[in-house]
Amino acid sequence: MHSIRFRLSVLYIVVVTLILAISGIYSQYQLSKELEMRFDQLRHGVVTRLQISLPSALWDLDEAKVNSIIEAEMLPPEVRGIRVFDSAVSLFAGKVRDEQGKIASARPDFKIDGLPYESSLYFRSNVERSGDDAQQRALVGKAVVYFSREKIDAALTAELVRKIIEVVVVDCVLLFALILSLRLVFDPLSRLRDALFDLARHDSDEVEELREERRDEFGEVIRGFNSIQRKVKSVIERRRQAEEEARAAEEDARQATRKAEKALAELKEAQESLLQSEKLASLGGLVAGVAHEINTPVGVTLTSASVLKQASEQIRSVMSSGQVKKSEINAYIDTADESARLIMTNADRAAHLIQSFKQIAADQTSEIRRRFDLKQYIEEVITSLHPKIKHTHVTVRIHCDQQIEIDGYPGAFAQVITNLTINALTHAFQAEQEGHIDIRAEESNDWVEVSFEDDGVGIPPEFQAKIFDPFFTTRRGQGGTGLGLNIVYNIITKQFGGTVHTRSEVGKGTCFILRFPPVAPESGVPSVGLPRVD
């Protein structure tokens, strides 16, 4: 992994080099364009002058004049040679520039290096025709001029080398300046990094604070680091003291911890049972509800145990010093009593929740099946609930004129009536509110219909679709677990092979309608633990 300093340097070099390269390419292009334009102007000028001056000399067959004109046009070093041919395409005269740059006569078989440009030579003579002067144009030969691009290529090469050297020099200078600048930033950061690693590897007491000699932004960072280090040392020291106190009281809280661990183990076991059930359709919501319900009592248990541990260590420390006071002992006894009460209360609460959850998650359990009279059995269940009903202002009325005999599971049906009654007493009626619960039963067309109706506050529309979901309750934290109506739903639908419907209106009450055959199906074994699946 490369350091930030290295990556910044590379990025800086790449950016600067790229900018200089683009600038160099542009200047190279401009220079090439300018040289090409000059070369074209030179070529055009030489060819034009030869077309003007050579025809007359060639017409007069004046070789000396032709050579003089050729030598004059070869003064620019770009002109490598000139050959002049007569109208019979025979070499009339020619000059060439040798390797030393001198101008010499060109033999017919001598090869001239360069780019040839051929131009025809025409001689214009005045002819008198019918009293008017006219010009007659006659081809007298041609001239071939050889131009060299060596000067252009040399200039471009020199410019390219100069730009490369410029880029290298500028990169080196700027890199050196960047390295010096980065040292001002990264040297303090390196010191701070080393100090952080030392603080992580060693005890805080072994790490020295950084020197606070700088007066810039990094000085502020170093002073902040030293302040954090001092706070860390203080926190570590307090943690050591707390660990020592916790060890002394660990034995006193071990029993409460075992209860919490046992509750969690039972919860996991119940979860495993749910996973193996093919009919489980709402596992996520079920587990989330259990976790939420169990969190409070387990958390209170652990917190109370921790408080008891701390109080025990403090009283042990005071007793070891021999300066114990009666007020301190009384305070410890109060703390121990309150912690023990909270531990027992919440441990029982957790155990009850776990037991309820195991019931709703387990497979169908066996129960004795027998025939029983429906009205008589409902009356017996309501009688058994009298201790709860008598503390309210609610009257329970049973309407069942027929003698209806059920072949099923009386224990499960008792649980249905019990859960519906407790649910109505808890949610339908407010404190000191008078009301009625009417239980009606009738049989028709080989189906038994039991309606459980109250005239309480009713169920809001947004809750009516959720009331049979496991762990749904509007009284969370006030004793409600959200399992009662879910158990009712599963008993009626699974054990008795029936249906459950709800009719409710806010302010007018709620009615639960249970429909099931008088003979429970043979496959309907107890399944109060299974969550409903819509």
C-alpha positions as CSV (number, residue, x, y, z in Angstrom):
1,M,0.0,0.0,0.0
2,H,1.5,3.3,-1.1
3,S,1.5,6.3,1.3
4,I,-0.5,9.4,0.7
5,R,2.7,11.4,0.3
6,F,3.8,9.1,-2.6
7,R,0.4,9.2,-4.2
8,L,0.2,13.0,-4.0
9,S,3.7,13.3,-5.5
10,V,2.8,10.9,-8.4
11,L,-0.4,12.7,-9.0
12,Y,1.3,16.1,-8.9
13,I,4.0,14.9,-11.4
14,V,1.4,13.4,-13.7
15,V,-0.7,16.5,-13.7
16,V,2.2,18.9,-14.3
17,T,3.7,16.6,-16.9
18,L,0.4,16.3,-18.7
19,I,-0.1,20.1,-18.7
20,L,3.5,20.7,-20.0
21,A,3.1,17.9,-22.5
22,I,-0.1,19.4,-23.9
23,S,1.5,22.8,-24.0
24,G,4.6,21.3,-25.8
25,I,2.4,19.4,-28.3
26,Y,0.6,22.6,-29.1
27,S,3.7,24.7,-29.5
28,Q,5.2,21.9,-31.6
29,Y,2.2,21.9,-33.8
30,Q,2.3,25.7,-34.2
31,L,6.1,25.5,-35.0
32,S,5.5,22.7,-37.6
33,K,2.7,24.7,-39.1
34,E,4.8,27.8,-39.4
35,L,7.8,26.0,-40.8
36,E,5.6,24.2,-43.4
37,M,4.2,27.6,-44.4
38,R,7.6,29.1,-44.9
39,F,8.7,26.0,-46.8
40,D,5.7,26.4,-49.1
41,Q,6.4,30.1,-49.6
42,L,10.1,29.3,-50.4
43,R,9.1,26.6,-52.9
44,H,6.5,28.7,-54.5
45,G,8.9,31.7,-54.8
46,V,11.8,29.7,-56.3
47,V,9.5,27.9,-58.8
48,T,7.8,31.2,-59.7
49,R,11.1,33.1,-60.3
50,L,12.5,30.3,-62.4
51,Q,9.3,30.3,-64.5
52,I,9.9,34.0,-65.1
53,S,13.7,34.2,-65.6
54,L,14.6,30.9,-67.2
55,P,12.5,30.8,-70.4
56,S,14.2,33.8,-72.1
57,A,17.7,32.4,-71.3
58,L,16.7,29.0,-72.4
59,W,15.2,30.4,-75.6
60,D,18.5,32.1,-76.4
61,L,20.4,28.9,-75.4
62,D,22.4,31.0,-73.0
63,E,23.9,28.3,-70.7
64,A,25.9,30.8,-68.7
65,K,22.9,32.9,-67.9
66,V,20.9,29.7,-67.0
67,N,23.6,28.6,-64.6
68,S,23.8,32.1,-63.1
69,I,20.0,32.1,-62.5
70,I,20.2,28.6,-61.0
71,E,23.0,29.5,-58.6
72,A,21.1,32.6,-57.5
73,E,18.0,30.5,-56.7
74,M,20.1,27.9,-54.7
75,L,21.2,30.4,-52.1
76,P,18.6,29.1,-49.6
77,P,20.0,25.8,-48.0
78,E,16.6,24.1,-48.5
79,V,17.2,24.0,-52.3
80,R,19.3,20.9,-52.9
81,G,19.5,21.1,-56.7
82,I,18.0,22.4,-59.9
83,R,18.0,20.8,-63.3
84,V,16.9,22.5,-66.5
85,F,15.8,20.5,-69.5
86,D,15.2,21.8,-73.0
87,S,12.2,21.1,-75.1
88,A,13.7,17.8,-76.2
89,V,13.9,16.8,-72.5
90,S,17.7,16.8,-72.7
91,L,19.6,18.2,-69.7
92,F,20.6,21.7,-70.6
93,A,22.0,22.8,-67.3
94,G,22.0,21.8,-63.6
95,K,23.4,22.6,-60.2
96,V,23.6,20.5,-57.0
97,R,24.6,21.1,-53.4
98,D,27.2,18.7,-52.2
99,E,27.8,17.4,-48.7
100,Q,29.9,20.4,-47.8
101,G,27.2,22.7,-48.9
102,K,29.0,23.9,-52.0
103,I,27.2,24.4,-55.3
104,A,28.5,22.2,-58.1
105,S,27.4,21.2,-61.6
106,A,24.9,18.3,-61.7
107,R,25.8,15.4,-63.9
108,P,23.0,13.6,-65.7
109,D,23.5,10.4,-63.8
110,F,23.9,12.1,-60.4
111,K,21.1,11.5,-57.9
112,I,19.9,14.5,-56.0
113,D,18.4,13.9,-52.6
114,G,15.2,15.9,-51.9
115,L,11.6,16.4,-52.9
116,P,11.4,17.2,-56.7
117,Y,9.0,19.9,-57.9
118,E,8.7,20.0,-61.7
119,S,7.6,23.2,-63.6
120,S,7.2,23.7,-67.3
121,L,8.9,26.7,-68.9
122,Y,7.1,28.8,-71.6
123,F,8.5,31.6,-73.7
124,R,6.2,34.4,-74.7
125,S,7.1,36.2,-77.9
126,N,5.4,39.2,-79.5
127,V,3.8,38.5,-83.0
128,E,2.4,41.2,-85.3
129,R,-0.9,39.9,-86.6
130,S,-3.3,42.1,-88.8
131,G,-1.9,45.3,-87.3
132,D,-2.3,44.1,-83.7
133,D,0.4,43.0,-81.3
134,A,-0.2,39.5,-79.8
135,Q,1.8,37.1,-77.6
136,Q,2.7,33.6,-78.7
137,R,3.4,31.1,-76.0
138,A,6.0,28.3,-76.7
139,L,7.2,25.5,-74.5
140,V,11.0,25.8,-74.3
141,G,11.7,23.2,-71.5
142,K,11.2,22.4,-67.9
143,A,12.9,22.9,-64.6
144,V,13.1,20.4,-61.8
145,V,13.8,21.8,-58.3
146,Y,14.8,19.5,-55.4
147,F,13.9,20.8,-52.0
148,S,15.2,19.4,-48.7
149,R,13.2,19.1,-45.4
150,E,16.2,18.5,-43.3
151,K,16.1,22.0,-41.8
152,I,12.4,21.7,-40.9
153,D,13.0,18.2,-39.4
154,A,16.0,19.5,-37.5
155,A,14.1,22.5,-36.1
156,L,11.2,20.3,-35.0
157,T,13.6,17.8,-33.4
158,A,15.5,20.5,-31.6
159,E,12.2,22.0,-30.3
160,L,11.0,18.6,-29.2
161,V,14.3,17.9,-27.3
162,R,14.0,21.4,-25.7
163,K,10.5,20.7,-24.6
164,I,11.4,17.4,-23.1
165,I,14.3,18.9,-21.2
166,E,12.0,21.7,-20.0
167,V,9.4,19.2,-18.8
168,V,12.0,17.1,-16.9
169,V,13.6,20.2,-15.3
170,V,10.2,21.7,-14.3
171,D,9.0,18.3,-12.9
172,C,12.2,18.0,-10.9
173,V,12.0,21.5,-9.5
174,L,8.3,21.2,-8.7
175,L,8.7,17.8,-7.2
176,F,11.5,19.0,-5.0
177,A,9.3,22.0,-3.9
178,L,6.4,19.6,-3.3
179,I,8.5,17.2,-1.2
180,L,9.6,20.1,1.0
181,S,6.0,21.3,1.3
182,L,4.7,17.9,2.2
183,R,7.3,17.4,4.9
184,L,5.7,20.3,6.7
185,V,2.4,18.4,6.7
186,F,3.4,14.8,7.0
187,D,6.2,14.9,9.5
188,P,3.7,16.0,12.3
189,L,1.2,13.5,11.0
190,S,3.9,10.7,11.2
191,R,4.6,11.7,14.8
192,L,0.9,11.6,15.6
193,R,0.5,8.2,13.9
194,D,3.4,6.7,15.8
195,A,2.0,8.0,19.0
196,L,-1.4,6.5,18.3
197,F,0.2,3.1,17.5
198,D,2.2,3.3,20.7
199,L,-1.0,4.1,22.6
200,A,-2.7,1.1,21.0
201,R,0.1,-1.4,21.6
202,H,1.2,-0.4,25.1
203,D,-0.4,0.7,28.3
204,S,-1.3,4.3,28.4
205,D,1.2,4.9,31.3
206,E,4.1,3.9,29.1
207,V,3.3,6.3,26.3
208,E,4.7,9.8,26.6
209,E,2.8,12.9,25.5
210,L,3.8,14.7,22.4
211,R,5.7,17.9,22.7
212,E,3.5,20.9,22.3
213,E,6.1,23.3,20.7
214,R,4.2,24.1,17.5
215,R,1.9,27.1,17.2
216,D,0.1,26.2,14.0
217,E,-2.9,23.9,13.2
218,F,-0.9,20.8,13.9
219,G,0.0,22.2,17.2
220,E,-3.7,22.4,18.0
221,V,-4.0,18.7,16.8
222,I,-1.2,17.6,19.1
223,R,-2.6,19.4,22.1
224,G,-6.0,17.8,21.4
225,F,-4.3,14.4,21.1
226,N,-2.5,14.9,24.4
227,S,-5.8,15.9,26.0
228,I,-7.5,12.7,24.6
229,Q,-4.6,10.6,25.9
230,R,-5.0,12.0,29.4
231,K,-8.7,11.3,29.3
232,V,-8.0,7.7,28.0
233,K,-5.6,7.2,30.9
234,S,-8.3,8.4,33.3
235,V,-10.9,6.1,31.7
236,I,-8.6,3.1,31.8
237,E,-7.8,3.7,35.4
238,R,-11.5,3.9,36.3
239,R,-12.2,0.7,34.3
240,R,-9.5,-1.1,36.2
241,Q,-11.1,-0.1,39.4
242,A,-14.5,-1.1,38.1
243,E,-13.2,-4.5,37.1
244,E,-11.7,-5.1,40.5
245,E,-15.0,-4.2,42.1
246,A,-16.9,-6.5,39.7
247,R,-14.7,-9.5,40.5
248,A,-15.5,-9.1,44.2
249,A,-19.3,-9.2,43.7
250,E,-19.3,-11.8,40.8
251,E,-20.2,-14.7,43.1
252,D,-23.2,-12.9,44.5
253,A,-24.8,-12.3,41.1
254,R,-23.9,-15.7,39.6
255,Q,-27.3,-17.3,40.4
256,A,-29.2,-14.4,38.7
257,T,-26.9,-14.7,35.7
258,R,-27.6,-18.5,35.4
259,K,-31.3,-17.8,35.4
260,A,-30.9,-15.3,32.6
261,E,-28.8,-17.7,30.6
262,K,-31.3,-20.5,31.1
263,A,-34.1,-18.2,29.9
264,L,-32.1,-17.4,26.8
265,A,-31.3,-21.0,26.2
266,E,-34.9,-22.0,26.4
267,L,-35.7,-19.1,24.0
268,K,-33.2,-20.5,21.5
269,E,-34.6,-24.0,21.9
270,A,-38.1,-22.7,21.2
271,Q,-36.8,-20.9,18.2
272,E,-35.3,-24.1,16.8
273,S,-38.7,-25.8,17.3
274,L,-40.3,-23.1,15.2
275,L,-37.8,-23.5,12.4
276,Q,-38.7,-27.2,12.0
277,S,-42.4,-26.5,11.7
278,E,-43.6,-26.6,8.1
279,K,-46.7,-24.5,8.9
280,L,-44.7,-21.6,10.3
281,A,-45.4,-18.6,8.1
282,S,-44.5,-15.6,10.3
283,L,-41.2,-16.7,12.0
284,G,-39.6,-13.3,11.7
285,G,-42.4,-11.4,13.4
286,L,-42.7,-14.1,16.1
287,V,-39.0,-14.1,17.0
288,A,-38.9,-10.3,17.0
289,G,-41.9,-10.2,19.3
290,V,-40.3,-12.7,21.7
291,A,-37.0,-10.9,21.6
292,H,-38.8,-7.6,22.4
293,E,-40.8,-9.1,25.2
294,I,-37.9,-10.9,26.8
295,N,-35.5,-8.0,26.5
296,T,-37.0,-5.9,29.3
297,P,-37.1,-8.5,32.1
298,V,-33.7,-9.9,31.2
299,G,-32.2,-6.4,30.9
300,V,-33.6,-5.4,34.3
301,T,-32.3,-8.7,35.8
302,L,-28.8,-8.1,34.5
303,T,-28.9,-4.5,35.6
304,S,-30.1,-5.4,39.1
305,A,-27.4,-8.0,39.3
306,S,-24.8,-5.5,38.3
307,V,-26.0,-3.0,40.9
308,L,-25.9,-5.7,43.5
309,K,-22.3,-6.6,42.5
310,Q,-21.2,-3.0,42.8
311,A,-22.9,-2.5,46.2
312,S,-21.4,-5.7,47.5
313,E,-17.9,-4.7,46.4
314,Q,-18.4,-1.2,48.0
315,I,-19.5,-2.7,51.3
316,R,-16.7,-5.2,51.3
317,S,-14.2,-2.4,50.7
318,V,-15.7,-0.4,53.5
319,M,-15.6,-3.4,55.8
320,S,-12.0,-4.1,54.9
321,S,-11.0,-0.6,55.9
322,G,-12.7,-1.1,59.3
323,Q,-14.7,2.1,59.1
324,V,-18.1,0.7,58.3
325,K,-21.1,2.7,59.3
326,K,-24.6,1.6,60.2
327,S,-26.0,3.8,57.6
328,E,-23.8,2.2,54.9
329,I,-24.9,-1.3,56.1
330,N,-28.6,-0.2,56.0
331,A,-28.1,1.3,52.5
332,Y,-26.5,-2.0,51.3
333,I,-29.4,-4.1,52.8
334,D,-31.9,-1.8,51.1
335,T,-30.0,-2.1,47.8
336,A,-29.8,-5.9,48.2
337,D,-33.5,-6.3,49.0
338,E,-34.5,-4.1,46.1
339,S,-32.1,-5.8,43.7
340,A,-33.2,-9.3,44.9
341,R,-36.9,-8.3,44.4
342,L,-36.2,-7.0,40.9
343,I,-34.2,-10.0,40.0
344,M,-36.8,-12.5,41.2
345,T,-39.8,-10.5,39.7
346,N,-38.2,-10.1,36.3
347,A,-36.7,-13.7,36.3
348,D,-40.2,-15.0,36.9
349,R,-41.5,-12.7,34.3
350,A,-38.9,-13.9,31.8
351,A,-39.6,-17.6,32.7
352,H,-43.4,-17.0,32.2
353,L,-42.7,-15.4,28.8
354,I,-40.4,-18.2,27.8
355,Q,-43.0,-20.8,28.9
356,S,-45.7,-19.1,26.9
357,F,-43.5,-18.8,23.9
358,K,-42.6,-22.5,24.1
359,Q,-46.4,-23.3,24.2
360,I,-47.0,-21.2,21.1
361,A,-44.0,-22.6,19.2
362,A,-44.2,-26.3,20.1
363,D,-45.8,-29.0,18.0
364,Q,-49.3,-30.1,18.8
365,T,-49.3,-31.8,22.2
366,S,-51.5,-34.7,23.2
367,E,-54.7,-34.1,25.3
368,I,-57.5,-36.3,26.4
369,R,-60.4,-36.3,24.0
370,R,-64.0,-36.8,25.3
371,R,-67.6,-35.8,24.9
372,F,-68.9,-32.8,26.9
373,D,-72.0,-30.6,27.2
374,L,-71.2,-27.2,25.7
375,K,-73.4,-25.0,27.9
376,Q,-72.5,-26.8,31.1
377,Y,-68.8,-26.6,30.3
378,I,-69.0,-22.9,29.5
379,E,-70.7,-22.3,32.8
380,E,-67.9,-24.2,34.6
381,V,-65.2,-22.2,32.9
382,I,-67.0,-18.9,33.8
383,T,-67.3,-20.1,37.4
384,S,-63.6,-20.8,37.6
385,L,-63.0,-17.2,36.4
386,H,-65.2,-15.6,39.1
387,P,-62.2,-14.5,41.2
388,K,-61.2,-12.2,38.3
389,I,-64.6,-11.1,37.2
390,K,-65.8,-10.1,40.7
391,H,-63.2,-7.3,40.9
392,T,-64.8,-5.6,37.8
393,H,-68.2,-4.2,37.0
394,V,-68.8,-6.6,34.1
395,T,-71.6,-9.1,34.0
396,V,-71.2,-12.4,32.0
397,R,-74.3,-13.8,30.6
398,I,-74.6,-17.3,28.9
399,H,-77.3,-17.9,26.3
400,C,-77.6,-21.5,25.2
401,D,-81.1,-23.1,25.2
402,Q,-80.1,-26.2,23.2
403,Q,-78.3,-29.2,24.6
404,I,-75.2,-29.2,22.5
405,E,-72.8,-32.1,22.9
406,I,-69.3,-31.7,21.6
407,D,-66.8,-34.5,20.9
408,G,-63.4,-32.8,21.2
409,Y,-60.9,-31.4,23.7
410,P,-62.5,-29.8,26.7
411,G,-59.2,-28.5,28.1
412,A,-58.4,-26.6,24.9
413,F,-62.0,-25.2,24.7
414,A,-61.7,-24.0,28.3
415,Q,-58.5,-22.1,27.3
416,V,-60.5,-20.5,24.4
417,I,-63.2,-19.2,26.8
418,T,-60.7,-18.2,29.4
419,N,-58.5,-16.2,26.9
420,L,-61.5,-14.4,25.4
421,T,-62.8,-13.5,28.8
422,I,-59.5,-12.2,30.1
423,N,-59.0,-10.3,26.9
424,A,-62.4,-8.6,27.2
425,L,-61.8,-7.7,30.9
426,T,-58.4,-6.3,30.1
427,H,-59.0,-4.4,26.8
428,A,-62.7,-3.8,26.3
429,F,-63.6,-2.1,29.6
430,Q,-61.9,0.7,31.4
431,A,-61.5,0.8,35.2
432,E,-64.8,1.1,37.0
433,Q,-66.7,0.8,33.7
434,E,-69.9,-1.2,33.8
435,G,-70.5,-3.6,30.9
436,H,-71.8,-7.0,29.7
437,I,-70.3,-10.0,28.1
438,D,-72.8,-12.3,26.2
439,I,-71.8,-15.8,25.3
440,R,-74.3,-17.4,22.8
441,A,-74.1,-20.9,21.4
442,E,-76.4,-22.7,18.9
443,E,-76.1,-25.6,16.5
444,S,-77.4,-25.7,13.0
445,N,-76.6,-27.7,9.8
446,D,-74.0,-29.8,11.6
447,W,-72.0,-26.7,12.7
448,V,-71.8,-25.1,16.2
449,E,-71.6,-21.4,16.4
450,V,-70.4,-19.7,19.6
451,S,-70.4,-15.9,19.7
452,F,-68.5,-14.0,22.4
453,E,-69.7,-10.4,22.5
454,D,-69.0,-7.4,24.7
455,D,-70.3,-3.8,24.8
456,G,-66.9,-2.3,25.5
457,V,-64.7,0.3,23.7
458,G,-64.3,-1.8,20.5
459,I,-61.2,-2.3,18.4
460,P,-59.9,0.4,16.1
461,P,-60.0,-0.5,12.4
462,E,-56.2,-0.4,12.0
463,F,-55.8,-3.1,14.7
464,Q,-58.5,-5.5,13.6
465,A,-56.3,-7.3,11.1
466,K,-53.5,-7.8,13.7
467,I,-55.3,-9.0,16.8
468,F,-54.6,-12.7,16.1
469,D,-50.9,-12.1,15.3
470,P,-48.6,-13.5,18.0
471,F,-47.3,-10.9,20.5
472,F,-49.5,-8.2,19.2
473,T,-50.9,-6.2,22.1
474,T,-51.8,-2.6,22.9
475,R,-50.9,-3.1,26.6
476,R,-47.2,-3.9,26.2
477,G,-45.4,-3.0,29.4
478,Q,-48.7,-3.3,31.3
479,G,-48.9,-7.1,31.6
480,G,-50.1,-7.9,28.0
481,T,-48.1,-10.5,26.1
482,G,-50.1,-10.6,22.8
483,L,-50.5,-14.4,22.9
484,G,-54.1,-14.9,24.1
485,L,-56.1,-14.3,20.9
486,N,-53.4,-16.1,18.9
487,I,-53.9,-19.2,21.0
488,V,-57.7,-18.9,20.5
489,Y,-57.3,-18.8,16.8
490,N,-55.0,-21.8,16.6
491,I,-57.2,-24.0,18.9
492,I,-60.4,-23.3,16.9
493,T,-58.8,-23.6,13.5
494,K,-56.4,-26.5,14.1
495,Q,-57.9,-28.7,16.9
496,F,-61.6,-28.1,16.2
497,G,-61.3,-27.6,12.4
498,G,-63.3,-24.3,12.6
499,T,-63.1,-20.6,11.8
500,V,-62.8,-17.4,13.8
501,H,-64.3,-14.1,12.7
502,T,-64.4,-10.7,14.4
503,R,-66.9,-7.9,14.2
504,S,-66.1,-4.7,16.0
505,E,-67.0,-1.0,16.1
506,V,-65.3,1.6,18.2
507,G,-67.5,2.7,21.1
508,K,-70.0,-0.2,20.6
509,G,-68.1,-3.3,21.4
510,T,-66.6,-6.4,19.8
511,C,-67.9,-9.8,18.8
512,F,-65.9,-13.0,18.2
513,I,-67.7,-15.7,16.2
514,L,-66.4,-19.2,16.5
515,R,-67.7,-21.8,14.1
516,F,-66.7,-25.5,14.3
517,P,-68.2,-29.0,13.8
518,P,-69.6,-30.7,16.9
519,V,-67.1,-33.6,16.3
520,A,-63.5,-32.4,16.1
521,P,-61.5,-33.9,13.2
522,E,-59.4,-36.9,14.1
523,S,-56.3,-35.2,12.8
524,G,-57.0,-32.2,15.0
525,V,-54.4,-32.7,17.7
526,P,-53.6,-29.9,20.1
527,S,-51.7,-27.2,18.4
528,V,-52.1,-24.1,20.6
529,G,-48.5,-23.2,20.0
530,L,-48.6,-22.8,16.3
531,P,-49.0,-19.2,15.0
532,R,-51.9,-18.6,12.6
533,V,-51.2,-18.6,8.9
534,D,-53.7,-16.5,6.8
